[in-house]
Coordinates of C-alpha atoms in Angstrom, one line a residue:
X253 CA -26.2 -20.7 -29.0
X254 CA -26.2 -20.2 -25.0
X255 CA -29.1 -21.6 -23.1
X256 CA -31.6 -19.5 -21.3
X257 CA -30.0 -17.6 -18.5
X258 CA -26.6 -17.6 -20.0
X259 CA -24.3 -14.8 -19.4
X260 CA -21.4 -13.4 -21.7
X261 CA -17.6 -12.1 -20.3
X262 CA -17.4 -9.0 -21.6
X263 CA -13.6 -8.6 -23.2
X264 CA -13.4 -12.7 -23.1
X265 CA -15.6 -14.3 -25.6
X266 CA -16.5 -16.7 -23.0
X267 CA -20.0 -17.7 -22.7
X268 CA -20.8 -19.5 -19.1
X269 CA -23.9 -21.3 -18.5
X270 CA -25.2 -20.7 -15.1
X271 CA -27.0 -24.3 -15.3
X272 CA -23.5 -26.3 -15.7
X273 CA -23.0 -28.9 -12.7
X274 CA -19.4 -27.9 -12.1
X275 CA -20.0 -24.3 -11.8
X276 CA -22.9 -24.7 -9.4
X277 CA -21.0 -27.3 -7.0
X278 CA -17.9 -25.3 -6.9
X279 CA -19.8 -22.0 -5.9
X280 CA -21.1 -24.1 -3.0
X281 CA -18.1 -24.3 -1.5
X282 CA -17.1 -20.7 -1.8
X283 CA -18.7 -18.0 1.1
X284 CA -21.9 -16.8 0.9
X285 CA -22.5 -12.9 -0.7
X286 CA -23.9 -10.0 1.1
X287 CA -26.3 -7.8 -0.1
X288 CA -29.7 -8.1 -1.2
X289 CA -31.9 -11.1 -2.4
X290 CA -30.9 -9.7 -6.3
X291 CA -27.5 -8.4 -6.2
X292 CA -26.6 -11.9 -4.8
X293 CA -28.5 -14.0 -7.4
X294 CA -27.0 -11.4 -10.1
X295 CA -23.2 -11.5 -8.4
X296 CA -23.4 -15.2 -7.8
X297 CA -23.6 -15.8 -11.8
X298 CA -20.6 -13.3 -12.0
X299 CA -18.3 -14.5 -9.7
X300 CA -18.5 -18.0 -10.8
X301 CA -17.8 -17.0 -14.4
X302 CA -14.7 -15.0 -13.1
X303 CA -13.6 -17.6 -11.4
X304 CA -14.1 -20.0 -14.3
X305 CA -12.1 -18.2 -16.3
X306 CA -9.1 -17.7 -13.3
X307 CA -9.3 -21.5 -12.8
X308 CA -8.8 -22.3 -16.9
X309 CA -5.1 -23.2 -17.6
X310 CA -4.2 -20.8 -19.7
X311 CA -2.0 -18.1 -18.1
X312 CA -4.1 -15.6 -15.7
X313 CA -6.1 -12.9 -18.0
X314 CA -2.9 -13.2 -20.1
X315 CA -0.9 -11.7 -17.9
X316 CA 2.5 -13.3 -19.2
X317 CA 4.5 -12.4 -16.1
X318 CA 2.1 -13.7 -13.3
X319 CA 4.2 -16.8 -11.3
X320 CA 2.7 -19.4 -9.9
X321 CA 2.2 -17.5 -6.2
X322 CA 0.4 -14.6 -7.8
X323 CA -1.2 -17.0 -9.6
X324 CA -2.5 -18.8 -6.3
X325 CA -2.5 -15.5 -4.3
X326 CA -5.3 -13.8 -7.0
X327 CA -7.3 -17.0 -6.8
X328 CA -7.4 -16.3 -2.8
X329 CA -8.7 -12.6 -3.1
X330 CA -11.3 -13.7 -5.1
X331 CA -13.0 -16.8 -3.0
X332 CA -12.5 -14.1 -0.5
X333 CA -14.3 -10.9 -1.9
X334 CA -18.1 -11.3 -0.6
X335 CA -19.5 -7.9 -1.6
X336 CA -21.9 -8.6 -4.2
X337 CA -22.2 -4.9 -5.0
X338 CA -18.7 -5.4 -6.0
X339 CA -19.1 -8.1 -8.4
X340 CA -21.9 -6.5 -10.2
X341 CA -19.7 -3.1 -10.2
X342 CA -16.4 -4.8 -11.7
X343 CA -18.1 -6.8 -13.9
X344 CA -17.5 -4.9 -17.3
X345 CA -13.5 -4.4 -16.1
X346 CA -11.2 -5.7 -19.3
X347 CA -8.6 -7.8 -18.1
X348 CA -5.9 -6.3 -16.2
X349 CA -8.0 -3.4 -14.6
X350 CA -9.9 -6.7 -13.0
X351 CA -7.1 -8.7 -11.7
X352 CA -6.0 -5.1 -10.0
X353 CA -9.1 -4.5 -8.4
X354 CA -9.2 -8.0 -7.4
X355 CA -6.2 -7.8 -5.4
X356 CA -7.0 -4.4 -3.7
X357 CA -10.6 -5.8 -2.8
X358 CA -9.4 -9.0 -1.8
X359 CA -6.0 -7.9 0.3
X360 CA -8.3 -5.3 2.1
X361 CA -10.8 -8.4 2.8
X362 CA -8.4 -10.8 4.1
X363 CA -5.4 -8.5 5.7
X364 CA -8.1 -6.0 7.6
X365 CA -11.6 -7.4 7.7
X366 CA -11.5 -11.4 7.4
X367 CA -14.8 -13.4 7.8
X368 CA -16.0 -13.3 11.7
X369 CA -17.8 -16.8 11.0
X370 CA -14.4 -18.3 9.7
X371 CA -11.9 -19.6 12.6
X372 CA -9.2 -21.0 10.3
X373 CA -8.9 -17.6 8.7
X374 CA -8.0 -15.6 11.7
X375 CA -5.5 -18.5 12.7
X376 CA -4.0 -18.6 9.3
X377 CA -3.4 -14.7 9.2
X378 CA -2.5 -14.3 13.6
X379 CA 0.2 -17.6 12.9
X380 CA 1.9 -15.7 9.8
X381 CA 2.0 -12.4 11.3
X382 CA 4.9 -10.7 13.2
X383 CA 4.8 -7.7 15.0
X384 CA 7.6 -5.6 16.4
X385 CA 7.9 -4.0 20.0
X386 CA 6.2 -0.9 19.1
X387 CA 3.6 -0.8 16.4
X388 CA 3.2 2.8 14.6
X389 CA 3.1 1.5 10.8
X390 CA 0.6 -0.6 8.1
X391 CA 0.9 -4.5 8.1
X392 CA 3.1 -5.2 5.4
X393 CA 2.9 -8.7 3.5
X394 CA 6.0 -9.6 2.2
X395 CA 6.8 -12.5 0.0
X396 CA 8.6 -14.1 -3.4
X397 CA 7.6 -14.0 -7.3
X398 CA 10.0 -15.5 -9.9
X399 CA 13.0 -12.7 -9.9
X400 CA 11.2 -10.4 -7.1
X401 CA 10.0 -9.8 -4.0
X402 CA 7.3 -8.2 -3.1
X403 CA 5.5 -6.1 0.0
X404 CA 1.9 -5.2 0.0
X405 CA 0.5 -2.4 2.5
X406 CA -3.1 -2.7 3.4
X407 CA -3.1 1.1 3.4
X408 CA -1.2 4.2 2.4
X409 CA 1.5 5.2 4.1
X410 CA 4.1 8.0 3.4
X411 CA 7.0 7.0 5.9
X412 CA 6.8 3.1 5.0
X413 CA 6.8 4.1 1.3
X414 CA 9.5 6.6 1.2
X415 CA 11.6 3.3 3.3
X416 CA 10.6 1.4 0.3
X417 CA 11.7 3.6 -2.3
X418 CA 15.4 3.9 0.1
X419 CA 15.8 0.2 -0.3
X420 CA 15.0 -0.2 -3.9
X421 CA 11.2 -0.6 -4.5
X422 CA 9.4 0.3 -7.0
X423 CA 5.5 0.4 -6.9
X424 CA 3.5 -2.1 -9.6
X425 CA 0.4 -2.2 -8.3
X426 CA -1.0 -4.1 -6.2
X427 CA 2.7 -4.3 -4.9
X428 CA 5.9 -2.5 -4.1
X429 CA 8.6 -4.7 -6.2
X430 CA 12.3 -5.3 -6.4
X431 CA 14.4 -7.4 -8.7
X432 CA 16.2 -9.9 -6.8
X433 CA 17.9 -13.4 -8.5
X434 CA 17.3 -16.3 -7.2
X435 CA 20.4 -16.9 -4.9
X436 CA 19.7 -13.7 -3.1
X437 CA 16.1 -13.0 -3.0
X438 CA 15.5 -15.0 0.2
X439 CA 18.1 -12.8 2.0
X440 CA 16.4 -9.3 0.3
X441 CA 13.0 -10.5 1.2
X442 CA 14.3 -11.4 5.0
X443 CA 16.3 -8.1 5.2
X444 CA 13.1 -5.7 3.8
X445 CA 10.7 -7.5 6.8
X446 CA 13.5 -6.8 9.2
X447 CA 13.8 -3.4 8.2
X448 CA 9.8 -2.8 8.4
X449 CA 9.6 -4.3 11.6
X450 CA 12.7 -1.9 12.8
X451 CA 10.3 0.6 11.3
X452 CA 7.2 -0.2 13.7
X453 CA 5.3 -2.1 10.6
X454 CA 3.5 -5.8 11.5
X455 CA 4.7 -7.8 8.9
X456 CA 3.3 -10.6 7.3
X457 CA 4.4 -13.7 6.2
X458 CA 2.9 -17.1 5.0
X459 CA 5.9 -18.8 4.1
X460 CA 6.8 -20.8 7.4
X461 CA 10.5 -20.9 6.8
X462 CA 10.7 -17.4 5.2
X463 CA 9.1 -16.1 8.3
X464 CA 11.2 -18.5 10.7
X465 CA 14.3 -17.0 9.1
X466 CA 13.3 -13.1 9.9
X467 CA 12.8 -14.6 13.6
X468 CA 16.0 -15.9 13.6
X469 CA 17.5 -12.1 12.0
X470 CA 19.0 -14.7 9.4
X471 CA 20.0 -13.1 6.3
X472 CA 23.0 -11.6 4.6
X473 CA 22.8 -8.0 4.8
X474 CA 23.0 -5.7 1.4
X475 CA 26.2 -3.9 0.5
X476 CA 24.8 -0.1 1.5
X477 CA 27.3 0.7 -1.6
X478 CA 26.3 -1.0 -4.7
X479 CA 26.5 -1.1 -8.7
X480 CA 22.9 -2.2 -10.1
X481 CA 21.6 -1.8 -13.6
X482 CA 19.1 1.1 -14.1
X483 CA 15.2 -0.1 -14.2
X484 CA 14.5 3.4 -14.9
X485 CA 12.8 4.0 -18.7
X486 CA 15.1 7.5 -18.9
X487 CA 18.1 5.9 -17.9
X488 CA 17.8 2.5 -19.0
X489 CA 21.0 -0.1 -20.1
X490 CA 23.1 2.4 -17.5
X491 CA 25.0 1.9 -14.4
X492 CA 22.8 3.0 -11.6
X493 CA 25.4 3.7 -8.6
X494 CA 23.3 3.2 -5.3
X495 CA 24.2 4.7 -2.0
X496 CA 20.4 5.6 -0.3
X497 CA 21.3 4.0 3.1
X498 CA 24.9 4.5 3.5
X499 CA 26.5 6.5 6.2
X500 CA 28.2 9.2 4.6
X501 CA 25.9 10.0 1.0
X502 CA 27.5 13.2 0.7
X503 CA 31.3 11.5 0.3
X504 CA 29.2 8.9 -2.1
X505 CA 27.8 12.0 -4.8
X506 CA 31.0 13.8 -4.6
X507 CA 33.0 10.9 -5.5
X508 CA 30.9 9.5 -8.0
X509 CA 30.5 13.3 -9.9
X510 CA 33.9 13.0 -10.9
X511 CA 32.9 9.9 -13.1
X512 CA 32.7 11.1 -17.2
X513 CA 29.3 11.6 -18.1
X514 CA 27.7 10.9 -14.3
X515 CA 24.4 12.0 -13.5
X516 CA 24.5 11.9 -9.9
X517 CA 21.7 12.6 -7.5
X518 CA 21.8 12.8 -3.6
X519 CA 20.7 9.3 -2.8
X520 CA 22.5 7.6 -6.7
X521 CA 23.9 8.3 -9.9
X522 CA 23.7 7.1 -13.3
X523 CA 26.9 6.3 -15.7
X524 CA 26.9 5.5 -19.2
X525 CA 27.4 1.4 -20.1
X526 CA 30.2 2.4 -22.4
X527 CA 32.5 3.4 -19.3
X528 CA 32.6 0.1 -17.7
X529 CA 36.2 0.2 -17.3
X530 CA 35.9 3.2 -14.8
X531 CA 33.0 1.8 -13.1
X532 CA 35.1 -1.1 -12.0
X533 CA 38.0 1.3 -10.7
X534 CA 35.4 3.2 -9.0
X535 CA 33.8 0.8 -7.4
X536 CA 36.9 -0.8 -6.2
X537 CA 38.2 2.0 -4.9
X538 CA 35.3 3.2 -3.0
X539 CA 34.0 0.2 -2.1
X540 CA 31.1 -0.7 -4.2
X541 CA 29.4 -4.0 -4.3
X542 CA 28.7 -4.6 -8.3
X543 CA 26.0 -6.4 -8.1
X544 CA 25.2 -9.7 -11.0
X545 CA 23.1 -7.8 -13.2
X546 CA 25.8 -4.7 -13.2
X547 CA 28.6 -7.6 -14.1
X548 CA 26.4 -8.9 -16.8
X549 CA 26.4 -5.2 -18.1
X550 CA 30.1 -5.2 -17.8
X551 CA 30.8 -8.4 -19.7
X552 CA 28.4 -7.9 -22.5
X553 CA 30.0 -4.2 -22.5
X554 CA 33.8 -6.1 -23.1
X555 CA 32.2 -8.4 -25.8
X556 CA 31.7 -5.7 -28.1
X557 CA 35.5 -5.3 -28.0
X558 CA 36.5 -8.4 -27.6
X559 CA 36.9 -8.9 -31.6
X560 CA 38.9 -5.7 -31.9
X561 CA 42.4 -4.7 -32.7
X562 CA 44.0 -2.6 -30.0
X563 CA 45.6 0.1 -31.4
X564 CA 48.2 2.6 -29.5
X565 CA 47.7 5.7 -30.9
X566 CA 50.5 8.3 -31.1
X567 CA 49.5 11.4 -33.2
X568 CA 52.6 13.1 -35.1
X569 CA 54.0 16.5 -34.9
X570 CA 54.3 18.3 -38.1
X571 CA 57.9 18.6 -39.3
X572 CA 59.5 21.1 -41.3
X573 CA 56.8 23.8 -42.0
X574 CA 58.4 27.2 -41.0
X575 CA 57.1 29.6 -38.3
X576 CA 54.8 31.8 -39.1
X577 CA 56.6 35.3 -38.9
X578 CA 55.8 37.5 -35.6
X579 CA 53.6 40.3 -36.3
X580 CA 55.2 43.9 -35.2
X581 CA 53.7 45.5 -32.5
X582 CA 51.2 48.2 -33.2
X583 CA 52.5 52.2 -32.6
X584 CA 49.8 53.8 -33.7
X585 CA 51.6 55.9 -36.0
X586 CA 50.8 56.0 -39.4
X587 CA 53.2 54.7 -42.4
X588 CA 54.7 58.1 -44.5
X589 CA 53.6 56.2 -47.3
X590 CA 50.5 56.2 -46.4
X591 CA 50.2 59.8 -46.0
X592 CA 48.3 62.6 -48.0
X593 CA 50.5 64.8 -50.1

């Protein structure tokens, strides 16, 4: 049975003692709350609990696809989130509609608002930003999860979005995302700050050799041509032919409507898996990048063949079967025969 005091998770089956030693002298160490005398003693039990619980080593609220930097990132937005109001109004939030409200609270608290009283703060955030020659965007944050990178606004923004969405990102809250593997995500997270920062957004960064390399402009720019694999759910397993930021998009969607079964769209087009063979005449001829995903596609495509027996058909012509006899032409007279007596 709980002690006195004791306060239940709801959604967690998690009972947390307010009393335990370890929870009391690791909310010491975290900032004070602000509001009034109860919302603090109420929101102090809370947070501590929630942080409990984010500390335990089981994967973050079950959320099987959080890396090791969200992991870290979410434990920073919530030491950081001092409105005891907010506690107490989150505090019946099931799982994943926490950890989202987390970040947005948090980000907000420690990209536009940090803690006057806390000096290293402000030297962490001023060190890892980077701000272009004329500022008329949102900071963006940019950094790496396992397959992806990722770029957090601190506010809405229709221009910087609609940039996103040209080079690939899609929005999963708190973040906009892009698939990237491992060999190439450094350059595609170097290439997307470049681009913000050409775009007048501040942008950043807390990995020191990340940032160093946008400094430098050091990256290997994206083929503005390329064969990906569709994310999309009503297109999935197709060829998603990607032009958004090439020169000449009009040449792009009249060249790639002449592919069999292409859906093509001003800024892309979609082809069916099954016509790998012209994908790869297509995009060698128009200079397309396939991309290691859309190769993946290609080969598993070929497997399914691989097994088969190649056949070179050569339908026959029917031999022997006399013509059908020409109809007369019509006079419009009618046959004696035929006529009344």
């Amino acid at each position: 049975m709980p002690t006195t005091g004791a306060m239940v998770i709801p959604g967690e089956d998690i009972i947390i003692d307010p009393a335990d030693k370890t929870g009391d002298e690791a909310e010491a160490q975290l900032p004070g709350l602000t509001g009034s005398d109860k919302q603090v003693s109420w929101a102090t039990e809370i947070r501590t609990s929630r942080i409990n619980i984010a500390k335990s080593d089981t994967m973050l609220f079950g959320m099987l696809s959080t890396s090791r930097e969200q992991s870290e990132e979410f434990m920073i937005c919530l030491q950081s989130i001092r409105r005891a109001h907010w506690w107490i109004e989150t505090r019946t939030l099931g799982r994943g509609q926490f950890m989202a409200a987390a970040f947005d609270e948090g980000l907000k608290t420690r990209y536009v608002t940090p803690p006057k009283d806390n000096a290293t703060a402000h030297a962490v955030l001023d060190e890892a930003l980077l701000a272009p020659t004329k500022t008329h965007g949102p900071i963006a944050e940019v950094s790496l999860a396992t397959g992806k990178v990722r770029v957090v606004l601190i506010e809405f923004d229709e221009a910087t979005n609609t940039l996103l969405k040209r080079c690939g990102y899609r929005w999963d809250a708190p973040a906009w995302t892009r698939r990237a593997v491992d060999d190439v995500a450094g350059h595609r997270a170097v290439e997307i700050a470049v681009r913000l920062l050409a775009h007048g957004c501040p942008v950043r960064i807390f990995d020191e050799a990340l940032r160093q390399r946008v400094v430098e402009n050091d990256y290997e720019p994206e083929s503005p041509r390329r064969v990906e694999v569709s994310t999309s759910a009503k297109y999935s397993t197709k060829f998603h032919l990607v032009w958004s930021l090439d020169s000449h998009p009009a040449q792009c969607k009249k060249a790639a409507s002449q592919l069999r079964g292409a859906k093509a769209f001003d800024d892309g087009a979609y082809v069916t898996a099954s016509h790998f063979e012209e994908i790869q005449d297509f995009a060698s001829q128009n200079g397309f990048t396939i991309t290691p995903e859309a190769q993946s596609l290609i080969d598993a495509e070929k497997q399914k063949f691989s097994g088969s027996v190649k056949v070179v058909a050569q339908p026959k012509t029917a031999e022997g079967v006399p013509p059908k006899p020409a109809l007369a032409a019509a006079t419009g007279e009618i046959d004696a025969e035929l006529l009344d007596d």
